[in-house]
Amino acid sequence: AAVARRRDPGCGRPVLLRPGRPQGRRRVLNQGDAPPATEFPKDGIMIFAETKRPLSFLLSEANFHRSRDTITVASGAGKLVSGTVLGKVTQTGQPATGKFVPSPATGSDGSQNATAILAYPVDATSGDCPAVAVVRKDEVRSDELTFDPSVDDATKKAAKLDQLRAVGILAR
């Protein structure tokens, strides 16, 4: 049986469609309802899950992409998703690298200060990776941001959002 494929515009959540039904009769699923691309053989329903869209966290930015900058994500940072809060490495035992890593809750190399948000996913597992980040004059959705695992409670997240506010990125 043919299964209709349709993306839910704008929200990035999985959409459930039944073959032969009008477009208006669909049910949007929450992320935890079922794994992506799972088929239910009883009635031929298939679920397609979309990944997080790049820049889905962004509410507004300065004209002509003035809020964005090209940065370098440091080697070893791993696979990062769009919306990851980043800090710039400014102090080390050697000269400062100026590269970005996910901003931890504490540290002494400068990366503990949140200064940017990753715009598109990157894989910096085995080498430095060029990337685009929003760094100034932005409004973002705080619930769509991804933090370093060490930022694990509301107080630490609030501190990161305050650090972003200091560089002109406002979380709503």
Short mmCIF file of C-alpha atoms in Angstrom, two decimals:
data_model
loop_
_atom_site.label_atom_id
_atom_site.label_comp_id
_atom_site.label_asym_id
_atom_site.label_seq_id
_atom_site.Cartn_x
_atom_site.Cartn_y
_atom_site.Cartn_z
CA ALA A 1 0.00 0.00 0.00
CA ALA A 2 1.27 3.45 -0.90
CA VAL A 3 1.91 5.75 2.01
CA ALA A 4 1.67 9.48 1.50
CA ARG A 5 4.74 11.45 2.50
CA ARG A 6 4.21 14.95 3.75
CA ARG A 7 6.33 17.24 5.86
CA ASP A 8 4.70 19.35 8.50
CA PRO A 9 5.70 22.90 7.50
CA GLY A 10 7.63 24.80 10.10
CA CYS A 11 7.49 22.68 13.20
CA GLY A 12 9.93 19.87 12.40
CA ARG A 13 7.81 17.22 14.16
CA PRO A 14 6.79 13.87 12.67
CA VAL A 15 3.55 13.78 10.73
CA LEU A 16 1.20 10.83 10.53
CA LEU A 17 -0.78 10.40 7.32
CA ARG A 18 -3.23 7.76 6.23
CA PRO A 19 -3.38 6.85 2.54
CA GLY A 20 -6.44 8.11 0.70
CA ARG A 21 -7.45 10.70 3.26
CA PRO A 22 -7.62 14.43 2.63
CA GLN A 23 -4.64 16.56 3.72
CA GLY A 24 -6.61 18.17 6.52
CA ARG A 25 -6.92 14.83 8.34
CA ARG A 26 -3.50 14.31 9.83
CA ARG A 27 -2.12 13.93 13.31
CA VAL A 28 1.18 15.47 14.39
CA LEU A 29 3.04 13.23 16.79
CA ASN A 30 5.20 14.26 19.70
CA GLN A 31 8.85 13.21 19.52
CA GLY A 32 8.53 10.25 21.91
CA ASP A 33 5.43 8.64 20.37
CA ALA A 34 7.18 6.21 18.03
CA PRO A 35 10.54 5.69 16.36
CA PRO A 36 11.02 7.26 12.91
CA ALA A 37 10.02 5.35 9.77
CA THR A 38 8.11 2.68 11.69
CA GLU A 39 5.40 0.84 9.82
CA PHE A 40 2.25 -0.42 11.51
CA PRO A 41 1.05 -3.29 9.34
CA LYS A 42 -2.57 -3.38 10.60
CA ASP A 43 -3.71 -0.26 8.80
CA GLY A 44 -0.68 0.64 6.66
CA ILE A 45 0.28 3.73 8.63
CA MET A 46 3.89 4.85 8.42
CA ILE A 47 5.57 7.49 10.57
CA PHE A 48 8.34 9.70 9.23
CA ALA A 49 10.39 11.74 11.71
CA GLU A 50 12.26 14.84 10.66
CA THR A 51 15.50 15.88 12.24
CA LYS A 52 15.94 19.27 13.84
CA ARG A 53 16.05 21.93 11.12
CA PRO A 54 19.03 24.28 11.00
CA LEU A 55 18.26 27.68 12.51
CA SER A 56 14.93 26.44 13.95
CA PHE A 57 15.96 28.11 17.22
CA LEU A 58 16.20 31.56 15.58
CA LEU A 59 13.31 34.01 16.07
CA SER A 60 14.92 37.09 14.50
CA GLU A 61 18.30 38.41 13.48
CA ALA A 62 19.93 41.57 12.18
CA ASN A 63 19.46 42.51 8.51
CA PHE A 64 21.62 40.95 5.79
CA HIS A 65 22.88 38.17 8.07
CA ARG A 66 25.00 40.60 10.11
CA SER A 67 24.32 38.37 13.13
CA ARG A 68 26.25 35.47 11.61
CA ASP A 69 29.96 34.77 11.48
CA THR A 70 32.18 32.02 10.17
CA ILE A 71 33.95 30.26 13.03
CA THR A 72 36.15 27.21 13.57
CA VAL A 73 34.90 24.40 15.81
CA ALA A 74 37.83 22.75 17.59
CA SER A 75 38.84 19.19 16.86
CA GLY A 76 37.39 16.70 19.32
CA ALA A 77 34.17 18.63 19.91
CA GLY A 78 32.25 15.76 18.29
CA LYS A 79 29.04 15.90 16.28
CA LEU A 80 27.21 19.10 17.14
CA VAL A 81 23.64 19.96 16.21
CA SER A 82 22.16 23.27 15.18
CA GLY A 83 21.44 25.36 18.26
CA THR A 84 24.45 24.23 20.31
CA VAL A 85 25.65 26.95 22.68
CA LEU A 86 29.38 27.57 22.08
CA GLY A 87 32.24 29.24 23.92
CA LYS A 88 35.49 30.57 22.45
CA VAL A 89 38.79 29.14 23.69
CA THR A 90 40.78 32.25 24.60
CA GLN A 91 43.34 31.00 27.16
CA THR A 92 45.41 27.85 27.30
CA GLY A 93 48.92 26.88 28.35
CA GLN A 94 49.91 27.82 24.82
CA PRO A 95 48.64 30.80 22.81
CA ALA A 96 44.85 31.12 22.61
CA THR A 97 43.35 29.16 19.72
CA GLY A 98 40.24 31.28 19.08
CA LYS A 99 38.33 28.10 18.21
CA PHE A 100 34.89 27.27 19.55
CA VAL A 101 33.69 24.31 21.63
CA PRO A 102 30.40 23.57 23.42
CA SER A 103 30.37 25.95 26.38
CA PRO A 104 30.81 23.99 29.65
CA ALA A 105 29.42 25.10 33.01
CA THR A 106 32.91 25.71 34.44
CA GLY A 107 36.40 26.03 33.04
CA SER A 108 39.47 28.22 32.80
CA ASP A 109 40.20 28.40 29.07
CA GLY A 110 37.55 30.99 28.18
CA SER A 111 35.10 28.48 26.67
CA GLN A 112 33.02 28.59 29.87
CA ASN A 113 31.66 31.95 28.64
CA ALA A 114 28.88 31.36 26.10
CA THR A 115 29.45 33.64 23.09
CA ALA A 116 27.77 32.00 20.08
CA ILE A 117 25.16 29.51 18.89
CA LEU A 118 25.90 27.02 16.12
CA ALA A 119 23.71 27.63 13.06
CA TYR A 120 24.19 24.35 11.16
CA PRO A 121 25.22 20.86 12.27
CA VAL A 122 28.93 19.99 12.09
CA ASP A 123 31.13 16.98 12.77
CA ALA A 124 34.36 18.05 14.48
CA THR A 125 35.20 14.60 15.79
CA SER A 126 38.54 14.15 14.06
CA GLY A 127 39.54 17.63 12.93
CA ASP A 128 38.86 21.34 13.10
CA CYS A 129 35.71 22.22 11.22
CA PRO A 130 34.59 25.54 9.70
CA ALA A 131 31.04 26.47 10.69
CA VAL A 132 28.52 29.29 10.78
CA ALA A 133 27.32 30.65 14.11
CA VAL A 134 25.03 33.43 15.24
CA VAL A 135 27.07 35.78 17.41
CA ARG A 136 25.19 39.09 17.78
CA LYS A 137 21.83 40.90 17.52
CA ASP A 138 19.61 37.80 17.65
CA GLU A 139 16.48 36.58 19.36
CA VAL A 140 16.38 32.84 19.95
CA ARG A 141 14.05 30.26 21.46
CA SER A 142 15.64 29.08 24.70
CA ASP A 143 13.81 25.73 24.57
CA GLU A 144 15.45 24.92 21.21
CA LEU A 145 19.04 25.42 22.39
CA THR A 146 21.40 22.52 23.10
CA PHE A 147 23.82 22.87 26.00
CA ASP A 148 26.99 21.03 27.00
CA PRO A 149 26.18 18.01 29.23
CA SER A 150 27.77 19.81 32.21
CA VAL A 151 25.04 22.48 31.98
CA ASP A 152 22.51 20.21 33.62
CA ASP A 153 20.15 22.35 35.73
CA ALA A 154 18.03 25.47 35.44
CA THR A 155 20.53 27.69 37.28
CA LYS A 156 23.39 26.80 34.94
CA LYS A 157 21.17 27.24 31.87
CA ALA A 158 20.07 30.65 33.15
CA ALA A 159 23.75 31.61 33.58
CA LYS A 160 24.47 30.58 29.96
CA LEU A 161 21.49 32.60 28.71
CA ASP A 162 22.79 35.62 30.68
CA GLN A 163 26.20 35.20 29.04
CA LEU A 164 24.53 35.12 25.61
CA ARG A 165 22.55 38.25 26.50
CA ALA A 166 25.86 40.03 27.26
CA VAL A 167 26.93 39.51 23.63
CA GLY A 168 23.55 40.57 22.21
CA ILE A 169 21.77 37.22 21.84
CA LEU A 170 18.42 37.37 23.60
CA ALA A 171 16.68 34.14 24.62
CA ARG A 172 12.88 34.15 24.81
#
